[in-house]
XYZ file of C-alpha atoms in Angstrom:
631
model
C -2.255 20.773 84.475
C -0.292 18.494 86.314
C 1.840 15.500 85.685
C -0.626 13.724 88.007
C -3.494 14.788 86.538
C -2.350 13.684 83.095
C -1.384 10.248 84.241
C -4.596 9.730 86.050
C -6.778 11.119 82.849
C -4.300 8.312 80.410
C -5.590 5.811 83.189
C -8.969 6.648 82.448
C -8.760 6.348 78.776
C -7.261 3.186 78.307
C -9.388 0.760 77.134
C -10.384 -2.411 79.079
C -8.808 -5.331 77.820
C -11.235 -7.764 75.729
C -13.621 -10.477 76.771
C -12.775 -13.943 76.087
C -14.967 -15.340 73.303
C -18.171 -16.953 73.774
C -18.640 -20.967 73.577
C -20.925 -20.078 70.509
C -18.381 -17.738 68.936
C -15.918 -20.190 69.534
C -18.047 -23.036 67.571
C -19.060 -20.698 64.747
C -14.556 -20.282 64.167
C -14.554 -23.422 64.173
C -17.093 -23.959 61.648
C -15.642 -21.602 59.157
C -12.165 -22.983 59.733
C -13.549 -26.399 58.663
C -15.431 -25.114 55.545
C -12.529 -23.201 54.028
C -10.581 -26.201 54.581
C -13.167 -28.411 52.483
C -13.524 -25.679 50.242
C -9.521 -25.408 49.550
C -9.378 -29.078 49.216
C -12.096 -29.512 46.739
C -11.224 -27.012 44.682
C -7.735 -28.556 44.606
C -9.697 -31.950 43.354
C -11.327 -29.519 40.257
C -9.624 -28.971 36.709
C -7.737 -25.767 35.852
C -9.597 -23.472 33.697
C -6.738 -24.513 30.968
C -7.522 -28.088 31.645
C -11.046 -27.632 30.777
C -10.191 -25.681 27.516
C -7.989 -28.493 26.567
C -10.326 -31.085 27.366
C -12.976 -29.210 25.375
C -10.402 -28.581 22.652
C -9.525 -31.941 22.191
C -13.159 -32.930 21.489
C -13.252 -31.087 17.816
C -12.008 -33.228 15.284
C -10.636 -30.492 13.511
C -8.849 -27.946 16.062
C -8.652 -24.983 13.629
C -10.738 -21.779 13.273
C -13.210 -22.613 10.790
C -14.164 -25.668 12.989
C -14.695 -23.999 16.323
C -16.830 -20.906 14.998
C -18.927 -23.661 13.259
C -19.194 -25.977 16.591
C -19.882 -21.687 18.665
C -22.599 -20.740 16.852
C -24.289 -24.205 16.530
C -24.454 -24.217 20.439
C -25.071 -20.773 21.237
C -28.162 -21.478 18.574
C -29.351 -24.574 20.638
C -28.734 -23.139 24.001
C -30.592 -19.706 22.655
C -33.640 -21.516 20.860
C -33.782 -23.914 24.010
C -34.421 -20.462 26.357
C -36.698 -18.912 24.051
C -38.945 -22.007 23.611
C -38.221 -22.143 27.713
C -39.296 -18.390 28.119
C -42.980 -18.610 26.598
C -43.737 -19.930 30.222
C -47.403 -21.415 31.095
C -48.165 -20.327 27.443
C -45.933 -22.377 25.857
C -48.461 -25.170 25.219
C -51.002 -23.286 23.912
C -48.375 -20.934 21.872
C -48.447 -20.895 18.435
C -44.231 -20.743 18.648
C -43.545 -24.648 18.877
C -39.487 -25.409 19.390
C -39.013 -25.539 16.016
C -39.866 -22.216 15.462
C -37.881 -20.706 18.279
C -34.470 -22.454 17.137
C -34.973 -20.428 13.952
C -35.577 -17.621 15.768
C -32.240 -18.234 17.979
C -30.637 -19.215 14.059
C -31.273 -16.370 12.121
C -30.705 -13.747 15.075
C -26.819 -15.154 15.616
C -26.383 -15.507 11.785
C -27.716 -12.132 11.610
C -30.093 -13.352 9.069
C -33.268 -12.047 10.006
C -35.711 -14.160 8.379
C -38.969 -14.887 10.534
C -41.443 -18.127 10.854
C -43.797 -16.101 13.172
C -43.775 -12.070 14.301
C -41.702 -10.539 16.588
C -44.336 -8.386 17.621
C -45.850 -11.929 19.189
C -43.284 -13.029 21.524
C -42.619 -11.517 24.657
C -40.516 -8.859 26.084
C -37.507 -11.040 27.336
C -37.587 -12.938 24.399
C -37.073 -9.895 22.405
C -34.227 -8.977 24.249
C -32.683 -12.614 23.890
C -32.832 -12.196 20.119
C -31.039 -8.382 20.483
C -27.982 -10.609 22.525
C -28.002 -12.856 19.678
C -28.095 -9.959 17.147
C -24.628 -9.099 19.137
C -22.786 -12.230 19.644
C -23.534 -12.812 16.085
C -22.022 -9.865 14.433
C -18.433 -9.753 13.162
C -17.460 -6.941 15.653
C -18.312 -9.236 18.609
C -16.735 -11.934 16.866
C -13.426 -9.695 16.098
C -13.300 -8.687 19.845
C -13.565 -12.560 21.052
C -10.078 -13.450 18.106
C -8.612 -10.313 19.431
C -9.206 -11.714 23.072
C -7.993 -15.340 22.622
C -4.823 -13.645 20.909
C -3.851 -11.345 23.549
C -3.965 -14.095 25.740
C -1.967 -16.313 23.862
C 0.892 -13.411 22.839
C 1.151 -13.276 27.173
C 1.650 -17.184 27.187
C 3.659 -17.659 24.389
C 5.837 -14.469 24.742
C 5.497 -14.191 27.933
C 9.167 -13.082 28.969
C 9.399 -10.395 26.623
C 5.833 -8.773 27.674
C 6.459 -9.107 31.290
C 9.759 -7.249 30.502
C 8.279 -4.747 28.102
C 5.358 -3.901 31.178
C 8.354 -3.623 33.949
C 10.742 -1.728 31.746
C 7.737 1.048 30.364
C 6.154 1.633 33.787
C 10.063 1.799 35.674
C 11.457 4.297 32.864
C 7.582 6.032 32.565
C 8.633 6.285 37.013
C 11.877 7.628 36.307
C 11.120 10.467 33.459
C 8.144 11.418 35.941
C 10.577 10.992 39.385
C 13.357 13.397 40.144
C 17.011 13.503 38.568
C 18.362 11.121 41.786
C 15.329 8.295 41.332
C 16.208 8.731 38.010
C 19.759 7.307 38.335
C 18.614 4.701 40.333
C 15.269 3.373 38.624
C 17.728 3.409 35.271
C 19.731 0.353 37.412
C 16.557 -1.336 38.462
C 15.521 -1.684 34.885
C 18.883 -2.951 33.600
C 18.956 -5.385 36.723
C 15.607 -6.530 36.005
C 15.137 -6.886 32.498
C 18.764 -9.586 32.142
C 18.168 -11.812 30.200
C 15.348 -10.611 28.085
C 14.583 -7.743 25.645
C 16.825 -4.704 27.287
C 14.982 -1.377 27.090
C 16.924 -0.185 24.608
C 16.104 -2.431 22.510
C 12.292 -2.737 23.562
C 12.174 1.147 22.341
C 13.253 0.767 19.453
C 10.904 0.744 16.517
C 10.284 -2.124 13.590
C 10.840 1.077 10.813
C 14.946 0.357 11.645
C 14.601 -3.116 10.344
C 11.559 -3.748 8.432
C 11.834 -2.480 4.487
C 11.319 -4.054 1.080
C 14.275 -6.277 1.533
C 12.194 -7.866 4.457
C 8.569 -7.251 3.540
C 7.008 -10.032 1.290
C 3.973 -10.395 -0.496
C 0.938 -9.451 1.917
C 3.289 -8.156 4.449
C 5.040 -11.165 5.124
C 8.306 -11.234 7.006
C 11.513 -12.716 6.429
C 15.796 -12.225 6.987
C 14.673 -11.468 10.566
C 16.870 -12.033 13.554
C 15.496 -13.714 16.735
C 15.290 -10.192 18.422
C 13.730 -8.514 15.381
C 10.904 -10.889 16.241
C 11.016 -10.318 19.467
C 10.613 -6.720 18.983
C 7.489 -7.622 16.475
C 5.994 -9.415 18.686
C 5.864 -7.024 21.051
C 4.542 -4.334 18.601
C 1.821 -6.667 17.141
C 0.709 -7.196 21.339
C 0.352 -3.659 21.516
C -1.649 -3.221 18.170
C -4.351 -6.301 19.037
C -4.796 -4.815 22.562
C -5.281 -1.224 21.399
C -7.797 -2.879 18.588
C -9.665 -4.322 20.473
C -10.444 -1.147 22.737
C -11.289 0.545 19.442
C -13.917 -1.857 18.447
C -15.195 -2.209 21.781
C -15.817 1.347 21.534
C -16.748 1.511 18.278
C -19.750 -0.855 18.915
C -21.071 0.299 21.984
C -20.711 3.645 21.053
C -22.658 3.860 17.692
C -25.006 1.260 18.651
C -25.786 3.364 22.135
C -26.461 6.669 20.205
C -28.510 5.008 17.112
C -30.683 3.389 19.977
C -30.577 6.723 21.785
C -31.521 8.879 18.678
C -33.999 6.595 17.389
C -35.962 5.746 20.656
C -36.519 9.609 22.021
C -37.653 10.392 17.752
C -39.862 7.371 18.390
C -41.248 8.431 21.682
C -41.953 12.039 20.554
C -42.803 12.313 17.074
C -44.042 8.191 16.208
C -45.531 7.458 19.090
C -49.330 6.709 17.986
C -48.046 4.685 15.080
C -45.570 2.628 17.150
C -48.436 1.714 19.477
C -50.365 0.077 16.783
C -48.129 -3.027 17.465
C -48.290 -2.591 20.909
C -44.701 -1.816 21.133
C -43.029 0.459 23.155
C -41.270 3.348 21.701
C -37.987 3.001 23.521
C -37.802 -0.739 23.031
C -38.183 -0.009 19.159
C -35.743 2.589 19.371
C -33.120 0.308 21.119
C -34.109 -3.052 18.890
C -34.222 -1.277 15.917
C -30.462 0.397 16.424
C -28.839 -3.010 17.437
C -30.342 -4.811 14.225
C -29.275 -2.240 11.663
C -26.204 -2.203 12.772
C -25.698 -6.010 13.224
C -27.852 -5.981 9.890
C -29.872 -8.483 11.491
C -32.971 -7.135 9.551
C -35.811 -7.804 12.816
C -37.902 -5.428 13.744
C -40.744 -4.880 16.481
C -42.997 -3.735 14.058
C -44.887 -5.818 11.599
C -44.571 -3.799 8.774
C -40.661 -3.625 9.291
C -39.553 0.374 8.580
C -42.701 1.315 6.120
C -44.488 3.109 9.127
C -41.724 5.567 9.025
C -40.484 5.756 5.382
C -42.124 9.715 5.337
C -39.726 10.126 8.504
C -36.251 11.104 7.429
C -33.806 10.944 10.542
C -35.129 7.352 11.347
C -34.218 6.563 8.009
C -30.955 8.257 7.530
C -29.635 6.766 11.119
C -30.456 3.197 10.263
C -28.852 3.813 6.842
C -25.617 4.804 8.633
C -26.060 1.707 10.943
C -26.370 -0.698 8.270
C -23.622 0.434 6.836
C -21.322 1.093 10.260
C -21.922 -2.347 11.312
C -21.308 -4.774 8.161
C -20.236 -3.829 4.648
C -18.033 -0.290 5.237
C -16.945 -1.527 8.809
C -13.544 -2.164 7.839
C -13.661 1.561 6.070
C -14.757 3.199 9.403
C -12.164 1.607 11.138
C -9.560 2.440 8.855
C -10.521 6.165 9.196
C -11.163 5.874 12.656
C -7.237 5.156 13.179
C -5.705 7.179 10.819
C -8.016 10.341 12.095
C -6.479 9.302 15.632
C -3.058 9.107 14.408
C -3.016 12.457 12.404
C -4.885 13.947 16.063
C -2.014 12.813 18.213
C 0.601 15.432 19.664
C 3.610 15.483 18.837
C 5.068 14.349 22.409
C 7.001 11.571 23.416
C 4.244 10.933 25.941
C 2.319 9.322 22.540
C 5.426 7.905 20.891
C 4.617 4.251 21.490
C 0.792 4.840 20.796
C 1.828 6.787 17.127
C 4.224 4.027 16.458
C 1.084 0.894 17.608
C -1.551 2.940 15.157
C 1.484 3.282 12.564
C 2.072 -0.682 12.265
C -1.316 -1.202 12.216
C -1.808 0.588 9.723
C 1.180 -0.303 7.705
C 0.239 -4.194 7.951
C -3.886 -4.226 9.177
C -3.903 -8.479 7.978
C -1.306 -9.201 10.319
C -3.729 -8.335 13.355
C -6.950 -8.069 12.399
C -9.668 -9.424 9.501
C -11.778 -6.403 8.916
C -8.836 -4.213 8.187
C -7.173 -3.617 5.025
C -4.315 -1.635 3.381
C -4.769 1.819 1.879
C -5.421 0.248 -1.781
C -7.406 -2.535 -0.525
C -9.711 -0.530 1.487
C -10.308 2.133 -1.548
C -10.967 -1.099 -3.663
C -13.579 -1.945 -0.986
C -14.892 1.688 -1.437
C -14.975 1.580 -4.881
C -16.902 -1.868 -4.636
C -19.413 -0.323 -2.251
C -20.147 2.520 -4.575
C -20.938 0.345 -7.163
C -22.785 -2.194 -6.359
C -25.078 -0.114 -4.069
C -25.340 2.409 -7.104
C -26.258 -0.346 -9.338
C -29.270 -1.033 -6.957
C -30.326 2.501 -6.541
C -30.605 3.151 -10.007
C -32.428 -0.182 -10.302
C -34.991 0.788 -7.769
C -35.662 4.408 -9.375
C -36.218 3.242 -12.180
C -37.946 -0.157 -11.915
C -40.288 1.046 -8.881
C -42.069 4.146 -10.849
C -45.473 2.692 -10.179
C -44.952 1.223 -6.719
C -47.882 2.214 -4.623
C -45.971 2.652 -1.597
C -44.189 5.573 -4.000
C -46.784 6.981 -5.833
C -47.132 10.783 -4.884
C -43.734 11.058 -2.879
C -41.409 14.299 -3.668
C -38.093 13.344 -5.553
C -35.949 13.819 -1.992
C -38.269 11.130 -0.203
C -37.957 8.801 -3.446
C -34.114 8.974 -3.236
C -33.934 8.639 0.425
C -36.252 5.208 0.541
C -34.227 4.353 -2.684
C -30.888 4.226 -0.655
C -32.291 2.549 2.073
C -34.018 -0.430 0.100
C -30.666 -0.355 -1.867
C -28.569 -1.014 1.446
C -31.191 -3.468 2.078
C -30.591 -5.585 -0.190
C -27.250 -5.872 0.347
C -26.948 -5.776 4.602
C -30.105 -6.045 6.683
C -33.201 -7.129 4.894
C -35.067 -4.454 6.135
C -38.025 -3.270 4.118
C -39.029 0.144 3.722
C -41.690 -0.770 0.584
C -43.667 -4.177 0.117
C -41.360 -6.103 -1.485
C -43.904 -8.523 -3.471
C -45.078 -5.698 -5.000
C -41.824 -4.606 -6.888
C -40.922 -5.389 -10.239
C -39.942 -8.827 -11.254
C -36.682 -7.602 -13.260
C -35.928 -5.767 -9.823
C -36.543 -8.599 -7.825
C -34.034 -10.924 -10.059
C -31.682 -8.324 -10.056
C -31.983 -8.681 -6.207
C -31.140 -12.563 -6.021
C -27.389 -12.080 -7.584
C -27.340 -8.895 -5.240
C -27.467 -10.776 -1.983
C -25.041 -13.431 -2.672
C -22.080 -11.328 -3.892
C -23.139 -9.314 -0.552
C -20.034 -10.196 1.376
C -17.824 -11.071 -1.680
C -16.066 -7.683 -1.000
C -14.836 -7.634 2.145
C -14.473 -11.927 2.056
C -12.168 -11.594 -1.415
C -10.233 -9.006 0.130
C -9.845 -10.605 3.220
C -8.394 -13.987 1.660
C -6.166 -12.387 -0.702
C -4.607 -9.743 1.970
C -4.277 -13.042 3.933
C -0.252 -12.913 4.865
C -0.264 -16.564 4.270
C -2.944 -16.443 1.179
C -0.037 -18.777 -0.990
C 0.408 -21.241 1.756
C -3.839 -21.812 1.950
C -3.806 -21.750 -2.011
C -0.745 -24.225 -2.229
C 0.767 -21.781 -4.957
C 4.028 -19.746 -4.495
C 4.859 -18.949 -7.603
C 5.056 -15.779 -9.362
C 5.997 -16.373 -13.015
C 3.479 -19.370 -13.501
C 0.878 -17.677 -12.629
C 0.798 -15.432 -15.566
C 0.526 -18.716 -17.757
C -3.129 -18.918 -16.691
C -4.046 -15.313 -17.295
C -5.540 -14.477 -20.842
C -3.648 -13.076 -23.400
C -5.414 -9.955 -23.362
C -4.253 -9.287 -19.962
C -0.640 -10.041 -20.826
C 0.233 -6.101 -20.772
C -0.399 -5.935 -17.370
C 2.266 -5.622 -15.015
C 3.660 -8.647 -13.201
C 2.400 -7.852 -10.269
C -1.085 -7.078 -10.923
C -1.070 -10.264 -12.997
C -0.059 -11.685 -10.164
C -3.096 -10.450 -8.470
C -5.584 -10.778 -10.360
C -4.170 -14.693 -10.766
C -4.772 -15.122 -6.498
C -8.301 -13.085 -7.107
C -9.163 -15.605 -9.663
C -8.227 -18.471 -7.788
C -10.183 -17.228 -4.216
C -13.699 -16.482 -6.256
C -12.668 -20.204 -7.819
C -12.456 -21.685 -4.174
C -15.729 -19.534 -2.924
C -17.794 -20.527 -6.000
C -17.213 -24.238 -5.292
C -18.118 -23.565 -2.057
C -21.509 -22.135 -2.168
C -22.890 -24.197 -5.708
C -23.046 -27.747 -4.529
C -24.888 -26.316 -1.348
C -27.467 -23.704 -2.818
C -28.007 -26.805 -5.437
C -28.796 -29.311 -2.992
C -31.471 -27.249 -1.047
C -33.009 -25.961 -3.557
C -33.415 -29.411 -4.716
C -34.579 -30.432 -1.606
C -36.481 -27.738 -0.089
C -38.457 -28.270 -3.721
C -38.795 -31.485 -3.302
C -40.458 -30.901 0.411
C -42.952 -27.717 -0.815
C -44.017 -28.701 -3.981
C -42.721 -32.430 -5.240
C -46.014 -33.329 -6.884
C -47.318 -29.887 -7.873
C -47.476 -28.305 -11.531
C -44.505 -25.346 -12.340
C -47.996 -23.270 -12.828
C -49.178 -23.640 -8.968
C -45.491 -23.536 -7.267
C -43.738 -20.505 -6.510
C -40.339 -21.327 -7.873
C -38.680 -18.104 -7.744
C -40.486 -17.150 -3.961
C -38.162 -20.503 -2.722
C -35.392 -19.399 -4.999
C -35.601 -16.078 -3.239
C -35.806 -17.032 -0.057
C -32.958 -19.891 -0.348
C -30.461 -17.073 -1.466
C -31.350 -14.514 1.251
C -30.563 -17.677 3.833
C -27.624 -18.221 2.318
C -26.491 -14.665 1.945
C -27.674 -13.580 5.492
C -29.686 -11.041 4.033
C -33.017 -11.846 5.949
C -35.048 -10.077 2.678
C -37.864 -11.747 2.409
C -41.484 -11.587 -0.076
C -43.650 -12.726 2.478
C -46.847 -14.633 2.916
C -50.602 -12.895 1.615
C -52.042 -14.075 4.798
C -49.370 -12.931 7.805
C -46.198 -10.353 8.246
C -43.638 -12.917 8.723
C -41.168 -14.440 5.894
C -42.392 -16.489 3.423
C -40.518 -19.327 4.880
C -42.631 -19.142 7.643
C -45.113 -21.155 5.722
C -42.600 -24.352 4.762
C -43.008 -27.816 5.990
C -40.507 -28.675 9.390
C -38.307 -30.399 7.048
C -37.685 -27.289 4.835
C -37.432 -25.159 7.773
C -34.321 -27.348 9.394
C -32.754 -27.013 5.432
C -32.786 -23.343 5.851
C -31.487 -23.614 9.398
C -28.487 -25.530 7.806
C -28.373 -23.220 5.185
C -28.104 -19.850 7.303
C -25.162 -21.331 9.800
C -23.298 -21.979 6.757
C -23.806 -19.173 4.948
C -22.753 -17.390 8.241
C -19.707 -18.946 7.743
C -18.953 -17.785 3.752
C -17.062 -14.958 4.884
C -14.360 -16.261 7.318
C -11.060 -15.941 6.775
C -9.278 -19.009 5.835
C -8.037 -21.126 8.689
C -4.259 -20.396 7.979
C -4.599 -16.667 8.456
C -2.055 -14.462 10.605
C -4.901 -12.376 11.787
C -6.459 -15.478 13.577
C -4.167 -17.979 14.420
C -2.989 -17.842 18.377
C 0.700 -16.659 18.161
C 3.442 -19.257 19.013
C 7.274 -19.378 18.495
C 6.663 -21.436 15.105
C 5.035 -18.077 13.591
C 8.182 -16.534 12.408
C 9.669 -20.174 10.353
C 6.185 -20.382 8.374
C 7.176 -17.540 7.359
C 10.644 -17.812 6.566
C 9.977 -21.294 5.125
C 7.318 -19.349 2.592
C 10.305 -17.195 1.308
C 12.270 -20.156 1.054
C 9.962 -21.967 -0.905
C 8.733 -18.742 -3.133
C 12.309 -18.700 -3.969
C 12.750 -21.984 -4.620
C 9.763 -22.045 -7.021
C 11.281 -18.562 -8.613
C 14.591 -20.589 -9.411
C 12.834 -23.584 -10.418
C 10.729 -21.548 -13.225
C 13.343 -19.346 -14.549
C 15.198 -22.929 -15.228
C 12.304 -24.215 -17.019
C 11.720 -20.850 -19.274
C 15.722 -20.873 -20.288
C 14.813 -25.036 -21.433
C 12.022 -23.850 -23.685
């Protein structure tokens, strides 16, 4: 082909130059201009996202944690009872759910409660699922991920320099080890260049094990003698532990709660499915409401009679048993094992140093970045704790509940397995496999102490673990204490004196906590039911009951003769708003104090509380052994 030819084909290709736009085209650009002009300007007239925290910040009276969970959950209960009172649509007039009886719905599903004025069978679908979201936000998982959140974000802002240079120097050395020998030389200059004047990578690989031993470790992993680096360097570590925590319970919750929904909805469908439909439930939405409950040990259920439909039915049973215990009492045991599993699986590569060395300092100090984990001793304490109380109750119910009719005729495997599962009961959901009026009144007594030493476990252990436990107590001193311990105990070591001292004093602080307010509404709520009735025609021990299950989250319940809901169900409106009261503070029982490491935002004051604890520990030491040589 010739030149020619070529040029004239090019000619032929080219394409023809473009139109001019349109009038119309021309007045829609101009249109478009002018709104992203308005819209750049008014957004420039709206608040920051960190203005409107602050604003909203400064409107608590008391900025710390105890006081914004409180001021959380009481509007995520109004703005959750509001939508299911909204949600009854044209039948909301004629329902027998009034507003009242939704916002205890909305109450006891975010406490986790699970106490009932009406059926949950009666309300509708969306509804249901509205109480399964509250079930969630509720729990202490979702309310660990949220801390773990707020914390990340505030390690970025507060230590901002030394993360930004931690990110740059891990992903340029991570480019050089992966690049070639000559990218190698030169990424290694573009980290020094770019990391002056912060954290050099050297340093920023180096672990906390070169600096951190008993000579620097306090009492509940405090830290002190530290060098401004040194807390650079633990800062960084402790940023790395919260964000690789949180993935874990992220996981963690959406994993088992997926699978328990997944396992108990295809069982449902397949093997329960005439029974279900008694309700008129579906056997899928049973199978998903049911998993999310147990393990939020919200106690709820679709079906009237709770889990006695299916107490012949052993997988149901056994996978809400592991639920209820996955999601409240043994969480911070799963976890535990959950890391130390992963850290025992990892290869031995540098690829995983950083991660081994993360799950190590977790591990090592758990208070320092998260509640629901514990040291080694701690957490076999916590074991120990779970054994026996839930043994005490399982030997309780075998024995006690011979002549139960709901057990009369069962094999000895089917006894034991609804025996564990009314025994877990008791103590995390307030789910009933057996009519619960019907058992023993011994058993039932036994049951009222059960449920309100139901989070005294993992709450004890939390506050004394606490790294600043002696500056929320007030007391730093380690000699005095012994004073106050009986004599009997005086052959103890000092150290477990010591402990058993800052146990004594915690159950001390929770006791006068919960008293004055079980007191007062059981005074009241009294009052309200039954002011002017003879002791022989009020049930004092069915409000006693039912007050303590409130309290204690528990959501157990003896019921009315006439219905399927709790027996608070048939109280007067002003007893009902006393046991909304009581559940949101009985929600509240086991938080961590509001000076704890594990949920205070990080800030460059963190390391001189600490140091000024040593200091005055030490001070206090002196001050005693001064006083002992005088006497």
């Amino acid at each position: 082909m010739e030149a020619s030819e070529i040029a004239q084909e090019m000619e032929e290709m080219e394409v023809a130059p473009p139109k001019p736009p349109s009038k119309s085209q021309l007045f829609f650009a101009r249109c478009l201009a002018r709104a992203s002009t308005i819209k750049v300007k008014a957004m420039s007239l709206l608040p920051t996202t960190d203005s409107w925290k602050q604003r909203a910040i400064k409107l608590l009276p008391v900025r710390d944690f105890v006081t914004i969970h409180y001021f959380v959950f009481t509007v995520l209960s109004f703005l959750s009872g509001f939508l299911l009172w909204l949600c009854q649509g044209r039948q909301r007039l004629k329902s027998r759910t009034n507003f009242l009886d939704c916002m205890f719905f909305a109450v006891s599903a975010i406490t986790d409660t699970g106490l009932t004025t009406q059926n949950v069978s009666s309300i509708n679908t969306f509804q249901q699922a509205l109480l399964c979201v509250n079930f969630i936000l509720g729990s202490n998982p979702a309310a660990g991920v949220v801390i773990l959140t707020l914390r990340i974000d505030a390690f970025e802002k507060a230590h901002c320099k030394e993360v930004l240079a931690r990110r740059q120097a891990e992903y340029l050395i991570q480019e050089a080890l992966n690049g070639s020998l000559e990218n190698a030389t030169e990424t290694g200059a573009m980290i020094v260049a770019n990391t002056q004047g912060h954290l050099p990578p050297s340093t920023i690989q180096n672990t906390w094990k070169s600096f951190l031993s008993r000579s620097t470790v306090g009492r509940n992993s405090t830290f002190h003698g530290l060098s401004r680096l040194e807390r650079q360097i633990i800062s960084c570590t402790e940023y790395d532990a919260i964000k690789l925590l949180r993935i874990i319970v992220i996981m963690y919750a959406f994993l088992l709660q997926m699978f328990g929904a997944l396992i108990l909805a295809l069982y449902f469908s397949y093997y329960q499915a005439d029974v279900i439909g008694l309700d008129g439930v579906q056997p899928w939405a049973l199978g998903i409401f049911n998993a999310i409950s147990a393990f939020n040990n919200a106690g709820m259920s679709l079906m009237n009679d709770s889990m006695m439909p299916f107490r012949l039915n052993n997988l149901p049973v056994t996978v809400m048993c592991f639920l209820m215990l996955a999601g409240n009492t043994a969480f911070p045991i799963f976890l535990r094992i959950i890391l130390w599993t992963t850290l025992k699986c990892l290869p031995r590569n540098s690829k995983y140093d950083q991660l081994r060395t993360t799950i190590t300092y977790i591990l090592r100090y758990p208070r320092r970045v998260y509640t629901h984990l514990f040291p080694t001793k701690e957490t076999l304490y916590l074991v120990g704790t779970l054994f026996f109380l839930n043994a005490v109750d399982f030997v309780a119910f075998e024995s006690l509940s011979v002549k139960h009719p709901d057990l009369v005729g069962l094999s000895l495997g089917r006894r034991v397995l609804i025996g564990l599962f009314q025994s877990l009961s008791v103590r995390c959901s307030g789910f009933n496999i057996v009519t619960i009026s019907q058992l023993s009144g011994a058993l039932l007594i036994l049951y009222v102490p059960m449920m309100y030493v139901s989070t005294f476990p993992v709450t004890i252990l939390m506050r004394t673990s606490n790294v600043y436990e002696e500056r929320s107590l007030g007391v730093y001193s380690s000699i005095a204490d012994t004073d106050e311990i009986e004599d009997h105990s005086k052959s103890l070591s000092p150290g477990l004196r010591g402990r058993l001292y800052f146990l004594r004093q915690q159950v001390k602080a929770q006791l006068n906590y919960d008293i004055w307010t079980l007191f007062l509404s059981l005074v009241l709520i009294s009052l309200t039911e039954g002011g002017r009735e003879p002791l022989a025609e009020f049930p004092v021990f069915n409000v006693i009951f039912e007050v303590f299950s409130a309290y204690a989250n528990v959501g157990l319940s003896l019921g009315v003769a006439y219905d399927h809901y709790s027996y608070c169900g048939s109280f007067h409106p002003f007893s009902k708003i006393v046991m909304l009261l009581l559940m949101i503070r009985g929600r509240h029982r086991p938080l961590p104090n509001a000076i704890d490491s594990a949920v205070q935002l990080p800030n460059n004051d963190s390391g001189a509380l600490e140091e000024a604890d040593y200091l005055e520990r030490d001070h206090e030491r002196e001050r005693e052994q001064e006083e002992l040589k005088l006497d």
